[in-house]
Coordinates of C-alpha atoms in Angstrom, one line a residue:
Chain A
X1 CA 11.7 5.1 -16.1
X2 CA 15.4 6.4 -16.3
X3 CA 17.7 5.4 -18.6
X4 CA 20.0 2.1 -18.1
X5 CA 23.6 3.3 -16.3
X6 CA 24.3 0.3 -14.4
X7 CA 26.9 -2.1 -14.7
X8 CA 26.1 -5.3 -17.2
X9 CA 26.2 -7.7 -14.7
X10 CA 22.7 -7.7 -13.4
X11 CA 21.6 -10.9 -14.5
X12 CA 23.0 -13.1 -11.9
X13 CA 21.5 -14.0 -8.3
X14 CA 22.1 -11.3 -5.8
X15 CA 21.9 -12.5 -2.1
X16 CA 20.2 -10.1 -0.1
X17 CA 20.6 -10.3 3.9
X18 CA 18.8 -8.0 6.5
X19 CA 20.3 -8.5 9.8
X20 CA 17.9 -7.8 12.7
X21 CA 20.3 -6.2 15.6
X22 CA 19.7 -5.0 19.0
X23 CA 21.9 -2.0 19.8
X24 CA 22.1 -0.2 23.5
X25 CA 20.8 3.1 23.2
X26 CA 24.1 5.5 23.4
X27 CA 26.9 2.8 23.9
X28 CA 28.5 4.4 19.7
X29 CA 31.5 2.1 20.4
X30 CA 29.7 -1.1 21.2
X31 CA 26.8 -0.5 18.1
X32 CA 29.6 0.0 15.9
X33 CA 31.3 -3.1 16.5
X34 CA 28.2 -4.8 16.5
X35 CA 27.4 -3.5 13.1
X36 CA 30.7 -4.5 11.8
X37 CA 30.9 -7.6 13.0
X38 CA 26.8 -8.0 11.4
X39 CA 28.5 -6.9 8.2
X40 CA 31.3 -9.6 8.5
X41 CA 28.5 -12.3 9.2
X42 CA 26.5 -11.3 6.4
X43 CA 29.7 -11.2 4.0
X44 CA 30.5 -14.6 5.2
X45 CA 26.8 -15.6 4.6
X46 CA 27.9 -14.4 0.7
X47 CA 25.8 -11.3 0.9
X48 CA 25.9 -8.6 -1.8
X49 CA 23.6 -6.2 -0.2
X50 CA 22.9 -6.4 3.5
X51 CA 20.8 -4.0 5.2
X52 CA 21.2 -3.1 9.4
X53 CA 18.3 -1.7 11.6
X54 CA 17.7 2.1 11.7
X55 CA 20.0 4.4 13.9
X56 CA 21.8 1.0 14.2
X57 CA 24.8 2.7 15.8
X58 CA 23.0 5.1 18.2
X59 CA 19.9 3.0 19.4
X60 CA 16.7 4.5 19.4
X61 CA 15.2 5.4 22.9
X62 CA 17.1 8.4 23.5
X63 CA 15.8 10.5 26.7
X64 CA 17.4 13.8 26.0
X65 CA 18.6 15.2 22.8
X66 CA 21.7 15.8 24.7
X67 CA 22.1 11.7 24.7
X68 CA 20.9 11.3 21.0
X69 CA 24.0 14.1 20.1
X70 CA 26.5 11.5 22.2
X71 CA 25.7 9.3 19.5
X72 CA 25.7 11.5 16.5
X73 CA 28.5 10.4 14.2
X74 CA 29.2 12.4 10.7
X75 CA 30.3 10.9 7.4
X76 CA 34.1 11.6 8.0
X77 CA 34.0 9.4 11.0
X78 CA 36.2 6.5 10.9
X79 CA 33.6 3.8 11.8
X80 CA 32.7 4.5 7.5
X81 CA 36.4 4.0 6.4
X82 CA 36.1 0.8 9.0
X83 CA 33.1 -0.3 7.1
X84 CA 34.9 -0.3 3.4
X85 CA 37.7 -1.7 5.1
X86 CA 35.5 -4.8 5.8
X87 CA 34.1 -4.5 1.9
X88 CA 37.6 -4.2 0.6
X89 CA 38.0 -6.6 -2.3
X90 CA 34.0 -7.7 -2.3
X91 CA 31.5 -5.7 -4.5
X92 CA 29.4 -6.0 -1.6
X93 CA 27.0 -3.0 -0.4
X94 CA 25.4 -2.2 3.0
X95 CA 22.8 0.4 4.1
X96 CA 22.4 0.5 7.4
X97 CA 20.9 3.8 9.7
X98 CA 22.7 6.2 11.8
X99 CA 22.4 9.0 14.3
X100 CA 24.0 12.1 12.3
X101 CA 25.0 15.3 12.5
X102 CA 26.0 17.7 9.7
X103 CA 29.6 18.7 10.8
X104 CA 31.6 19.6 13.7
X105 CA 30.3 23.1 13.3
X106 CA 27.1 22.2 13.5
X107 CA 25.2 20.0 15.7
X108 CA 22.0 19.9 14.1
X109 CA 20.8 15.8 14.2
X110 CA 19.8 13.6 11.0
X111 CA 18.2 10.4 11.7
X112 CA 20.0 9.4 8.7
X113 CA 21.1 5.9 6.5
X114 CA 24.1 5.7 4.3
X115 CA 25.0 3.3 1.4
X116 CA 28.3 2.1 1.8
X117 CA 30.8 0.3 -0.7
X118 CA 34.6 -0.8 -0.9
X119 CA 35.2 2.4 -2.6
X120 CA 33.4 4.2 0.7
X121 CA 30.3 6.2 1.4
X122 CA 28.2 6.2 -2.1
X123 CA 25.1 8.2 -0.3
X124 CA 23.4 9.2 2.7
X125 CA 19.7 10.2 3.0
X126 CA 17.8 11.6 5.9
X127 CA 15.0 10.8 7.0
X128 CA 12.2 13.2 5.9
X129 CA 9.1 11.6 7.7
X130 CA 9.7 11.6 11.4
X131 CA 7.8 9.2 14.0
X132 CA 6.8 10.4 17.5
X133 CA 9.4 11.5 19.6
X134 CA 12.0 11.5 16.7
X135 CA 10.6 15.1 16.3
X136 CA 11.8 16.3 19.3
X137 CA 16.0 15.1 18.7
X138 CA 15.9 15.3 14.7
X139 CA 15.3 17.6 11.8
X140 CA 13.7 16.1 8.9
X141 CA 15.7 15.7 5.8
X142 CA 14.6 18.4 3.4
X143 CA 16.1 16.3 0.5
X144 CA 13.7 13.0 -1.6
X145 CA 16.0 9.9 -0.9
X146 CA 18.4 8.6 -4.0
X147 CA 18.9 5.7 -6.1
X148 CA 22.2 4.7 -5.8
X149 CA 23.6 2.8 -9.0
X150 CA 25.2 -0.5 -7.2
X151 CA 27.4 -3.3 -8.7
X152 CA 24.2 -4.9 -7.3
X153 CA 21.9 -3.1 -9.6
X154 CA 20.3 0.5 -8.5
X155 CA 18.9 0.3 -4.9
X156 CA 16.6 3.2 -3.1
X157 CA 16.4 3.6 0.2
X158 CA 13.8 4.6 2.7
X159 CA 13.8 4.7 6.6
X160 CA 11.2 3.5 9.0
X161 CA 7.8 5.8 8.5
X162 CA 8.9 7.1 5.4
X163 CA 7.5 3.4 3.6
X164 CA 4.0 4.0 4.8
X165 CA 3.7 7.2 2.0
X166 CA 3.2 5.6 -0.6
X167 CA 4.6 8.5 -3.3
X168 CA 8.0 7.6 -1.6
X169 CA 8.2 4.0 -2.8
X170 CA 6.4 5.4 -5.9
X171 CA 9.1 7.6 -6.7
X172 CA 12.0 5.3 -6.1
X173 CA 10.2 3.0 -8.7
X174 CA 9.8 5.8 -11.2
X175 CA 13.3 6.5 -11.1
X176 CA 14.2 3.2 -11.6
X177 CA 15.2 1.1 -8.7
X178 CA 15.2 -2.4 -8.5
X179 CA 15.4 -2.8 -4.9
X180 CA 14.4 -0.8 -1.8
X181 CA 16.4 -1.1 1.3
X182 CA 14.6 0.0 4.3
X183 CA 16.5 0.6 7.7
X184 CA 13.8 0.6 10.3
X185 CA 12.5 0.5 13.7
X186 CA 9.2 -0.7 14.1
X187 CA 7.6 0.1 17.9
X188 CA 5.4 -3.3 18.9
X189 CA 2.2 -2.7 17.7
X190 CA -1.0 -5.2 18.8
X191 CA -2.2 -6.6 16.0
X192 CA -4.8 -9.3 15.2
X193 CA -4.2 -13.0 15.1
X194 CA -3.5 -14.4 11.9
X195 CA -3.0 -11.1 10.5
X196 CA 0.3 -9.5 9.7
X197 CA 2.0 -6.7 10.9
X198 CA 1.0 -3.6 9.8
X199 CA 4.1 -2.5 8.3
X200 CA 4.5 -5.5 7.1
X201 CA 1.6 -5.5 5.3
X202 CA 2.6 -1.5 3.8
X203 CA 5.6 -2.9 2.7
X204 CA 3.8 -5.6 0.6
X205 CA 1.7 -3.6 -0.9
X206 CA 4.9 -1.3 -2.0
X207 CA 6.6 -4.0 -3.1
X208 CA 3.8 -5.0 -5.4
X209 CA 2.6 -1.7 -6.6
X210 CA 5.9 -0.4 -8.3
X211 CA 7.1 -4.4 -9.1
X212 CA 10.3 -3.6 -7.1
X213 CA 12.1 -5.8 -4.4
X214 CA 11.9 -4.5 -0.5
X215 CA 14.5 -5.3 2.3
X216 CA 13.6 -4.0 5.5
X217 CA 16.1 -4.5 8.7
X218 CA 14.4 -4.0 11.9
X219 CA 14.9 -4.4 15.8
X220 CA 15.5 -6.7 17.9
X221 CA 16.0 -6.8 22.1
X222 CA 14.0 -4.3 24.3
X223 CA 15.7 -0.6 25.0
X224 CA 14.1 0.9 27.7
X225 CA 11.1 -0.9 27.7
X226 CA 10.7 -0.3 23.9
X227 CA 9.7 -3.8 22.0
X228 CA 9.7 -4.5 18.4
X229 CA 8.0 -5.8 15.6
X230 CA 10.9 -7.8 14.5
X231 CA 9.3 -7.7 11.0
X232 CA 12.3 -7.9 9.7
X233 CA 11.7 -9.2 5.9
X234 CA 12.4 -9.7 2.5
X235 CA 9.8 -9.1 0.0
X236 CA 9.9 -9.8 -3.7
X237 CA 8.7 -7.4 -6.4
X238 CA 5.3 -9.3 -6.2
X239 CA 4.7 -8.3 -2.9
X240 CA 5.6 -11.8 -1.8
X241 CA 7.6 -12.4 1.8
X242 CA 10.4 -14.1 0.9
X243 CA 10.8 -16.0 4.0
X244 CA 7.9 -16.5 6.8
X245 CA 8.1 -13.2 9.4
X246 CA 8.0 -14.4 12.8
X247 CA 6.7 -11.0 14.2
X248 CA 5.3 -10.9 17.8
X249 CA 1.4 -10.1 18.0
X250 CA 1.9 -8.6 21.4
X251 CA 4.1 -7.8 24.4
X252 CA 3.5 -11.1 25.8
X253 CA 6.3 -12.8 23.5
X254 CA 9.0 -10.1 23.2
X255 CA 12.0 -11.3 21.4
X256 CA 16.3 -10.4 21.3
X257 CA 17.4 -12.8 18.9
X258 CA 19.5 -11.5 16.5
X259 CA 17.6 -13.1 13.5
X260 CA 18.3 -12.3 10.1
X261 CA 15.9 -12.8 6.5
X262 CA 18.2 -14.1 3.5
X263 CA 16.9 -14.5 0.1
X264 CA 18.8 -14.9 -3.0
X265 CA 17.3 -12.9 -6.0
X266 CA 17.1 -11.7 -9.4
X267 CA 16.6 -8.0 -8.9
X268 CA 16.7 -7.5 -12.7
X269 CA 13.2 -8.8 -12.6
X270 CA 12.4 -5.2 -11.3
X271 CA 13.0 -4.4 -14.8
X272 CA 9.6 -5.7 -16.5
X273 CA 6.6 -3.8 -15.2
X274 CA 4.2 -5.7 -17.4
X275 CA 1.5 -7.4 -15.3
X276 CA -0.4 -8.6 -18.5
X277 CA -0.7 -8.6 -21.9
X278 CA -2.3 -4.8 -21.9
X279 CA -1.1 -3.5 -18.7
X280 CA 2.1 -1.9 -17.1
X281 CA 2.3 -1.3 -13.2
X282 CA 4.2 2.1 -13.8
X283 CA 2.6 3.0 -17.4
X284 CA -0.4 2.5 -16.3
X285 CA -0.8 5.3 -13.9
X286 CA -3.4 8.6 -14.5
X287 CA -1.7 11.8 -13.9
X288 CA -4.1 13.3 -15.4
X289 CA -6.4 12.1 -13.2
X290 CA -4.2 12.9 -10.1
X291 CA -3.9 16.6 -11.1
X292 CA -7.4 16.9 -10.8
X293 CA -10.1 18.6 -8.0
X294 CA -11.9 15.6 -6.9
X295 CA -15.5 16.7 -6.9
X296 CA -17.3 16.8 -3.3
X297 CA -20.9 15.5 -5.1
Chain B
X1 CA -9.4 17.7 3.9
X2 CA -12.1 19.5 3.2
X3 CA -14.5 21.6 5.0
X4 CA -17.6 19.6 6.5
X5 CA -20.5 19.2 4.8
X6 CA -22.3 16.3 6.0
X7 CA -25.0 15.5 8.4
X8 CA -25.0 15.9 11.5
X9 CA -25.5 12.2 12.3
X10 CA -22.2 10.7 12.0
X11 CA -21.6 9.3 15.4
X12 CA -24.0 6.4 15.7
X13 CA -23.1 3.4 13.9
X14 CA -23.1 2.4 10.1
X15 CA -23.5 -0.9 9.2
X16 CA -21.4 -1.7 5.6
X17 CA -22.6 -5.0 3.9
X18 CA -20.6 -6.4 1.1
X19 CA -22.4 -8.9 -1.1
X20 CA -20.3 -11.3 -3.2
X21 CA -22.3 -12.5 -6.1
X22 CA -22.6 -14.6 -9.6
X23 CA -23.7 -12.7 -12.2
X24 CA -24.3 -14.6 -15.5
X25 CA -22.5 -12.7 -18.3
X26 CA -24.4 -11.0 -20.8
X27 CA -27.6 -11.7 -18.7
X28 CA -28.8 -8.0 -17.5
X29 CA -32.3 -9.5 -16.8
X30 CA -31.5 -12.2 -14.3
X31 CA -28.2 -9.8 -13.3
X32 CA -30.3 -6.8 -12.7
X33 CA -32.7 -8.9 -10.3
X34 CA -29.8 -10.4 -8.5
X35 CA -28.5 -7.2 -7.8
X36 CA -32.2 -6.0 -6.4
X37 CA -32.5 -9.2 -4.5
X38 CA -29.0 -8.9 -2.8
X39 CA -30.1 -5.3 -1.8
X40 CA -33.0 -6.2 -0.2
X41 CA -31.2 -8.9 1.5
X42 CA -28.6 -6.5 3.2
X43 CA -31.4 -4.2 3.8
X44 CA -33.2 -6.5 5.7
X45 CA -30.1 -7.4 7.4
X46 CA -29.8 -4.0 8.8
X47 CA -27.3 -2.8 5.9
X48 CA -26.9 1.4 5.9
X49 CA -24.3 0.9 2.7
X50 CA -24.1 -1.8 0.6
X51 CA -21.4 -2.7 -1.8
X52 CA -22.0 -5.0 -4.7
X53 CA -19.8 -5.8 -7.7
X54 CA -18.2 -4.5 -10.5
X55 CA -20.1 -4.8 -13.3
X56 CA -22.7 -6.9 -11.6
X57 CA -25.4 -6.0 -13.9
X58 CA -23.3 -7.3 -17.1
X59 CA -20.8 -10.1 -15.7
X60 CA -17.5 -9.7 -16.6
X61 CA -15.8 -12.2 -19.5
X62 CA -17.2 -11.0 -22.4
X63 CA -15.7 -12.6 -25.9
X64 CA -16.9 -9.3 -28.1
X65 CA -17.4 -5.8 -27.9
X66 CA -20.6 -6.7 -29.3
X67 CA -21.4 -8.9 -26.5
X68 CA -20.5 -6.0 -23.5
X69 CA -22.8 -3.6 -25.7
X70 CA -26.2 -5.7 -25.1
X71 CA -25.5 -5.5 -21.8
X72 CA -24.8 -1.3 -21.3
X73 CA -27.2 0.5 -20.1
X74 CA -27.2 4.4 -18.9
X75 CA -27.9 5.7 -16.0
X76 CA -31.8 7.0 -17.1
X77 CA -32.1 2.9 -17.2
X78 CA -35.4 2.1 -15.1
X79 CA -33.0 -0.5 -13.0
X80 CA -31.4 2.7 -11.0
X81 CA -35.2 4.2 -10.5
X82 CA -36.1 0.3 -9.4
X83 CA -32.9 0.5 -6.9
X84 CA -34.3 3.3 -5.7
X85 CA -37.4 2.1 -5.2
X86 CA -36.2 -0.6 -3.0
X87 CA -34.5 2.3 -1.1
X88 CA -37.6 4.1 -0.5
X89 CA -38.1 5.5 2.9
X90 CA -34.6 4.4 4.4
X91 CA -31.3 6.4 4.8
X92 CA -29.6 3.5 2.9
X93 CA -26.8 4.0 -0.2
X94 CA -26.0 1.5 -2.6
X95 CA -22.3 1.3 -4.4
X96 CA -22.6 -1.2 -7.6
X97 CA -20.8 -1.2 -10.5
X98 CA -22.3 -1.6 -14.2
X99 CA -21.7 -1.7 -18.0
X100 CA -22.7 2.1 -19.0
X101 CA -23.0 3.5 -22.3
X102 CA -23.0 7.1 -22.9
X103 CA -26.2 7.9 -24.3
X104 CA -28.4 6.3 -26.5
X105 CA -27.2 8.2 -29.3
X106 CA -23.1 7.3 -28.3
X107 CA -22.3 3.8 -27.4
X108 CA -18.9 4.3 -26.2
X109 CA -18.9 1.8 -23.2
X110 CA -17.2 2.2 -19.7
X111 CA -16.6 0.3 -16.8
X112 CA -18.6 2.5 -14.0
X113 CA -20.1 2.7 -10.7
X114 CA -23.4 4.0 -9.5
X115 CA -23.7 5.4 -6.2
X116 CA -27.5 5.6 -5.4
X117 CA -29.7 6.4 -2.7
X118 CA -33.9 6.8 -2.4
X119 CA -33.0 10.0 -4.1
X120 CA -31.8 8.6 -7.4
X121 CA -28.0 8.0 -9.1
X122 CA -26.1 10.4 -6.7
X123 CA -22.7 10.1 -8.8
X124 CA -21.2 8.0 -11.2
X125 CA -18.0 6.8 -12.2
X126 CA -15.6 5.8 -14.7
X127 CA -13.0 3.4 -13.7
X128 CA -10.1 5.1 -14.9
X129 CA -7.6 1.9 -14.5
X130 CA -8.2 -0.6 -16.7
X131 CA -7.2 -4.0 -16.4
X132 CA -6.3 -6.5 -19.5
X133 CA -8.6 -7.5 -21.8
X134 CA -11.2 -4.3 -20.4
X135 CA -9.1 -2.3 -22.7
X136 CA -10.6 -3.9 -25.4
X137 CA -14.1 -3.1 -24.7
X138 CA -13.6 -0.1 -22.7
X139 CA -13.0 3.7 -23.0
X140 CA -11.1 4.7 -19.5
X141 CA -12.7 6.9 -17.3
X142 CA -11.2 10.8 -18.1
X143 CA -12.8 12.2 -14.9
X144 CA -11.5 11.3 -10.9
X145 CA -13.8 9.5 -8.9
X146 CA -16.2 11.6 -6.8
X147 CA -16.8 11.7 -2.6
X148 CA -20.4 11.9 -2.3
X149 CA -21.8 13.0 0.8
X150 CA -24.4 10.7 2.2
X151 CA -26.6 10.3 5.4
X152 CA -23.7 7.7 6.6
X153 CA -20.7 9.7 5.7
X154 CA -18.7 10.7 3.1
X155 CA -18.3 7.9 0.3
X156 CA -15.4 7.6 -2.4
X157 CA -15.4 5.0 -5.0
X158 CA -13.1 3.3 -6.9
X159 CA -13.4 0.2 -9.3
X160 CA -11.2 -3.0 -8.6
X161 CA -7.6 -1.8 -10.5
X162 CA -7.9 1.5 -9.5
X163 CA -7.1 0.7 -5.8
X164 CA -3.6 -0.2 -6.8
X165 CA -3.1 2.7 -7.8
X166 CA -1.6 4.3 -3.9
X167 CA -2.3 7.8 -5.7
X168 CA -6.4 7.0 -5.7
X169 CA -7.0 6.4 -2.0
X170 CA -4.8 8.9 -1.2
X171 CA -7.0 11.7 -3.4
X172 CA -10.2 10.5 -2.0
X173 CA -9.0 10.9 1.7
X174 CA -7.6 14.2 1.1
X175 CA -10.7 15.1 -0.1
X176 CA -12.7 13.6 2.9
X177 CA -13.6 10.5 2.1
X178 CA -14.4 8.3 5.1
X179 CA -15.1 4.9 3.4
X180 CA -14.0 4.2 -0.2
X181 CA -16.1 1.5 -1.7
X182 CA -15.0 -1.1 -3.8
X183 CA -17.0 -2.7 -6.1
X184 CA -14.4 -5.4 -7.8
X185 CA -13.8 -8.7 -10.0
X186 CA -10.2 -9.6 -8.9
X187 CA -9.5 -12.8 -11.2
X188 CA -7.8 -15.4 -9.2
X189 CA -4.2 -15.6 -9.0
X190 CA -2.2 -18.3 -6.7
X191 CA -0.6 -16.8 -3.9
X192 CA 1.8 -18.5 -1.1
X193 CA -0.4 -20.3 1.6
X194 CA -0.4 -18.4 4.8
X195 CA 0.0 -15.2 3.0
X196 CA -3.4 -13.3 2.0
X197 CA -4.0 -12.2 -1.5
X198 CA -2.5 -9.3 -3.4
X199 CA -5.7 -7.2 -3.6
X200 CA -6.5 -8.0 0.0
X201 CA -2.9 -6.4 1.3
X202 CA -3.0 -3.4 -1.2
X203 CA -6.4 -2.5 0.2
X204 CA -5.5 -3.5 3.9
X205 CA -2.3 -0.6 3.1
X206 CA -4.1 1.7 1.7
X207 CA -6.7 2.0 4.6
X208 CA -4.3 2.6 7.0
X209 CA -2.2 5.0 5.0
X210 CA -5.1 7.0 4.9
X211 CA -7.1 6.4 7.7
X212 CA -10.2 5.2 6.0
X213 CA -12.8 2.2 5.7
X214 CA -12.3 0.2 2.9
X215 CA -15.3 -1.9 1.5
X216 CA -14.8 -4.5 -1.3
X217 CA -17.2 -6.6 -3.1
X218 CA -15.7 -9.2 -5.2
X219 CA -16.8 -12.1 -7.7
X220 CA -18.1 -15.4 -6.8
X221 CA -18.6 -17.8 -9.2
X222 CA -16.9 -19.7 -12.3
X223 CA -17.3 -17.2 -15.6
X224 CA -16.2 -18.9 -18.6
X225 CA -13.5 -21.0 -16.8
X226 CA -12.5 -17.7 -15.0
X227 CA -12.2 -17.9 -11.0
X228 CA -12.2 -15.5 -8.8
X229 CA -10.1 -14.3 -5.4
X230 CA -13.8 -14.2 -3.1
X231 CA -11.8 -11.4 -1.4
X232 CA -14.5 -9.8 -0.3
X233 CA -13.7 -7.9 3.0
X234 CA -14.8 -4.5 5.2
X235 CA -11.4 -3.6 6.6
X236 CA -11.3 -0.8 8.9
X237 CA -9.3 2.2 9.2
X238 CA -6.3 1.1 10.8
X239 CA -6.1 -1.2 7.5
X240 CA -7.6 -4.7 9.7
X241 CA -9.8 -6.9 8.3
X242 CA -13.4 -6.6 10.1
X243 CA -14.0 -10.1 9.4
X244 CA -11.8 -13.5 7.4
X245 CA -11.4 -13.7 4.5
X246 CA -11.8 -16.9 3.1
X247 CA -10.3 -16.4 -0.7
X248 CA -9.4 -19.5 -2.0
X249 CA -5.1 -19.9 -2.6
X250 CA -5.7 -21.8 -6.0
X251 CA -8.3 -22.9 -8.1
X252 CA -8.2 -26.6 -6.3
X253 CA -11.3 -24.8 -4.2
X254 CA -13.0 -22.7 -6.5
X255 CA -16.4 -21.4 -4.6
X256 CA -19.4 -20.2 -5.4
X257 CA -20.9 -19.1 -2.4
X258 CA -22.4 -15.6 -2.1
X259 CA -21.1 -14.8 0.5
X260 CA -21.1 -11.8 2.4
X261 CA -18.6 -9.7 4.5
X262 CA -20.5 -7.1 6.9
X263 CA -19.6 -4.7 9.6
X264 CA -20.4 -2.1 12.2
X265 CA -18.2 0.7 11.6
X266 CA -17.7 3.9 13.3
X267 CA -17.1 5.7 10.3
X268 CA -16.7 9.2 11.8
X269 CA -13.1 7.9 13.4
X270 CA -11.9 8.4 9.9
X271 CA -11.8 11.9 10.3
X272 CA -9.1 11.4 13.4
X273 CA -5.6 11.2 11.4
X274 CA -3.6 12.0 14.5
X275 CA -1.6 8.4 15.3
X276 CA 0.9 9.8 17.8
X277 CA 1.1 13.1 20.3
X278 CA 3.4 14.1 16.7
X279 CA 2.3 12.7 13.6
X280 CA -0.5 13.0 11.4
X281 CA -1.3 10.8 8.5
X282 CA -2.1 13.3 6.2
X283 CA -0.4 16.1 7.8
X284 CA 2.8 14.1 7.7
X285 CA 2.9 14.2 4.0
X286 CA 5.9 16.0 2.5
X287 CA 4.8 17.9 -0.9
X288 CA 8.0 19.3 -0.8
X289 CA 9.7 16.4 -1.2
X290 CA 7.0 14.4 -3.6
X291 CA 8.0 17.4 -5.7
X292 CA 11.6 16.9 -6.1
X293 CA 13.9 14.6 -9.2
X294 CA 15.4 11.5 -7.3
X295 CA 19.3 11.9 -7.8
X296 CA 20.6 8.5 -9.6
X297 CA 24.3 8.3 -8.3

């Protein structure tokens, strides 16, 4: 656990809203306006922290790396001084995913998420655990994700695959965030009947095991024959879905709706780890026992 | 992962039986012939690994320290060489957990597991994570759980609390493990209809974050006005449930069934990790970045 740095008001409700968009792959100008105007809705919903889908602005499905590098935007680009503009005046903050690349000079590709306030761009991460094809267009981020220190309280953030290793959740935990916002894109998966999405299921058990809240903003629509979990979710630092997930089990009911999960919190809750009179969730860990050989008996 | 070492017959089919049972606390004699009874049960239903309880032998709600003593036993206790017994002439392995004392001349107690075979005690464990009022009767565990190598694969153990713990599962699947058995008491805690309990989803993730089986016994039974979650489940290594789970939400349906949860697993697909032409679910782990402080900004 860190020391406290964050702002005193962290008592109050803060309204959480994850907007579940459907961006077309390599259209920049229309995603951005999309996300803006998912910002605006949110706002007017009386979010403080909204989180957008993974590579919101790019789309997802890219066939070249030629195409994902039409999308690639950097953190100078105006569509970030756009975005404060929106938060001018609010204490608002939005993550949201995007395709980037380092500078002009260099056109190496990021499938990256940024944390964005009135006062402008308070982080970017990149994603350091690729899925599938997102090797062949991305580099992985060589740099563990941050816990930005919000008028919201502290809030880490993962994308997509990087939620199902478990030391990454871990880690945000350890250093002290209250809430983990999770830009994603989760490819349709079968699952069983009366069982929940996988990922859904991961981010529970995150949740849970470090007491921290998890927002995760996923996909809607189809690009390029691509369906989606739509797991889009809010889960409190029990592990508990927030609102009912209304995930597809198969292929046979893809969705586009534009659906969004809303839940109004107390994220300083984060702040007790105690699970019962004699235990702690983040005390009680062993690394004494992690740092040793297991023995193959 | 480590280098092979088991038998050659790993391809056929392994049948996991998990037997939910009552023990009466503080009973070893009618516990101790429960627990043989419910081994020759599974046995006879075709059962190549069985999973029973933690601390089946002793029950769990002790009121004194006193009280967990007179039912400790260590491992040179003629029940094991009875268990094995039972296990003469088959292939089969047992997973149980039970009230050990050191020695005769040390009466330190812990809250272990036995894995045993026609052979004798092949390892044995000390849960490491304790939960509540254990610490009051328990010395942790200072050693990490084993992977023993057995005619059905290669089995890890951990004890109820320990699985919450991401950082377990993931050590015993980096060391091989294709099913980690479970022996567990999880006390009953509400959850929200339609959503499955806690323990369930953290062992549901951490199956499929590691690509392993997952066996848990749990309580039945009422102990002393405790209840229990009946969560007793074989959930496979893309983290599904093998068969329902019929845990009650709240203690308006407390049961005492002894139930069972069995399954016919192909235990040897554990050792495929590949989940996409480019990822890996052990390969894709990034030390590196595990290694690294998380910036607060």
């Amino acid at each position: 656990m860190t020391a406290g740095r964050s702002s005193a008001a962290k008592t109050g409700v803060t309204r959480v809203v994850c907007e579940q968009l459907a961006p077309r792959v390599g259209d920049l100008s229309y995603n951005k306006s999309m996300a803006l105007d998912a910002v605006r809705r949110a706002l007017a919903d009386g979010a403080d922290i909204v989180v957008l889908p993974e590579l919101v602005t790019s789309g997802y499905v890219f066939e070249t790396a030629e195409e994902a590098r039409t999308t690639a935007i950097t953190v100078e680009d105006p569509f970030f001084s756009e975005l404060s503009a929106v938060l001018a005046g609010t204490r608002s903050v939005v993550v949201l995913g995007f395709c980037q690349h380092a500078d002009d000079a260099d056109d190496t590709l990021y499938n990256s998420a940024a944390v964005v306030d009135a006062s402008g761009v308070r982080a970017v991460y990149r994603k350091t655990h690729l899925w599938d094809r997102e090797t062949l267009f991305f580099t992985p981020g060589d740099r563990t994700p941050p816990v930005v220190d919000t008028a919201h309280g502290r809030i880490g953030v993962l994308i997509c695959y990087d939620l199902e290793f478990a030391e990454m959740p871990r880690r945000l935990a350890l250093a002290g965030a209250d809430l983990i916002a999770v830009p994603t894109n989760w490819p349709l998966v079968e699952h069983p009947a009366g069982q929940y999405p996988a990922e859904i299921i991961q981010a529970q058990s995150a949740a849970r095991a470090n007491g921290v809240f998890i927002a995760c903003a996923d996909r809607s629509g189809v690009e390029r024959g691509q369906e989606w979990t739509q797991g889009t979710a809010v889960i409190d630092q029990f592990g508990w879905l927030t609102s009912a997930v209304t995930a597809p089990t198969t292929s046979s009911n893809p969705g586009d709706s534009e659906q969004r999960a809303a839940a109004d919190l107390f994220l300083h809750l984060s702040r007790d780890k105690a699970i019962s009179p004699h235990n702690d969730l983040l005390g009680d860990r062993r690394p004494d026992i992690y740092a040793q050989e297991t023995p193959l008996l």
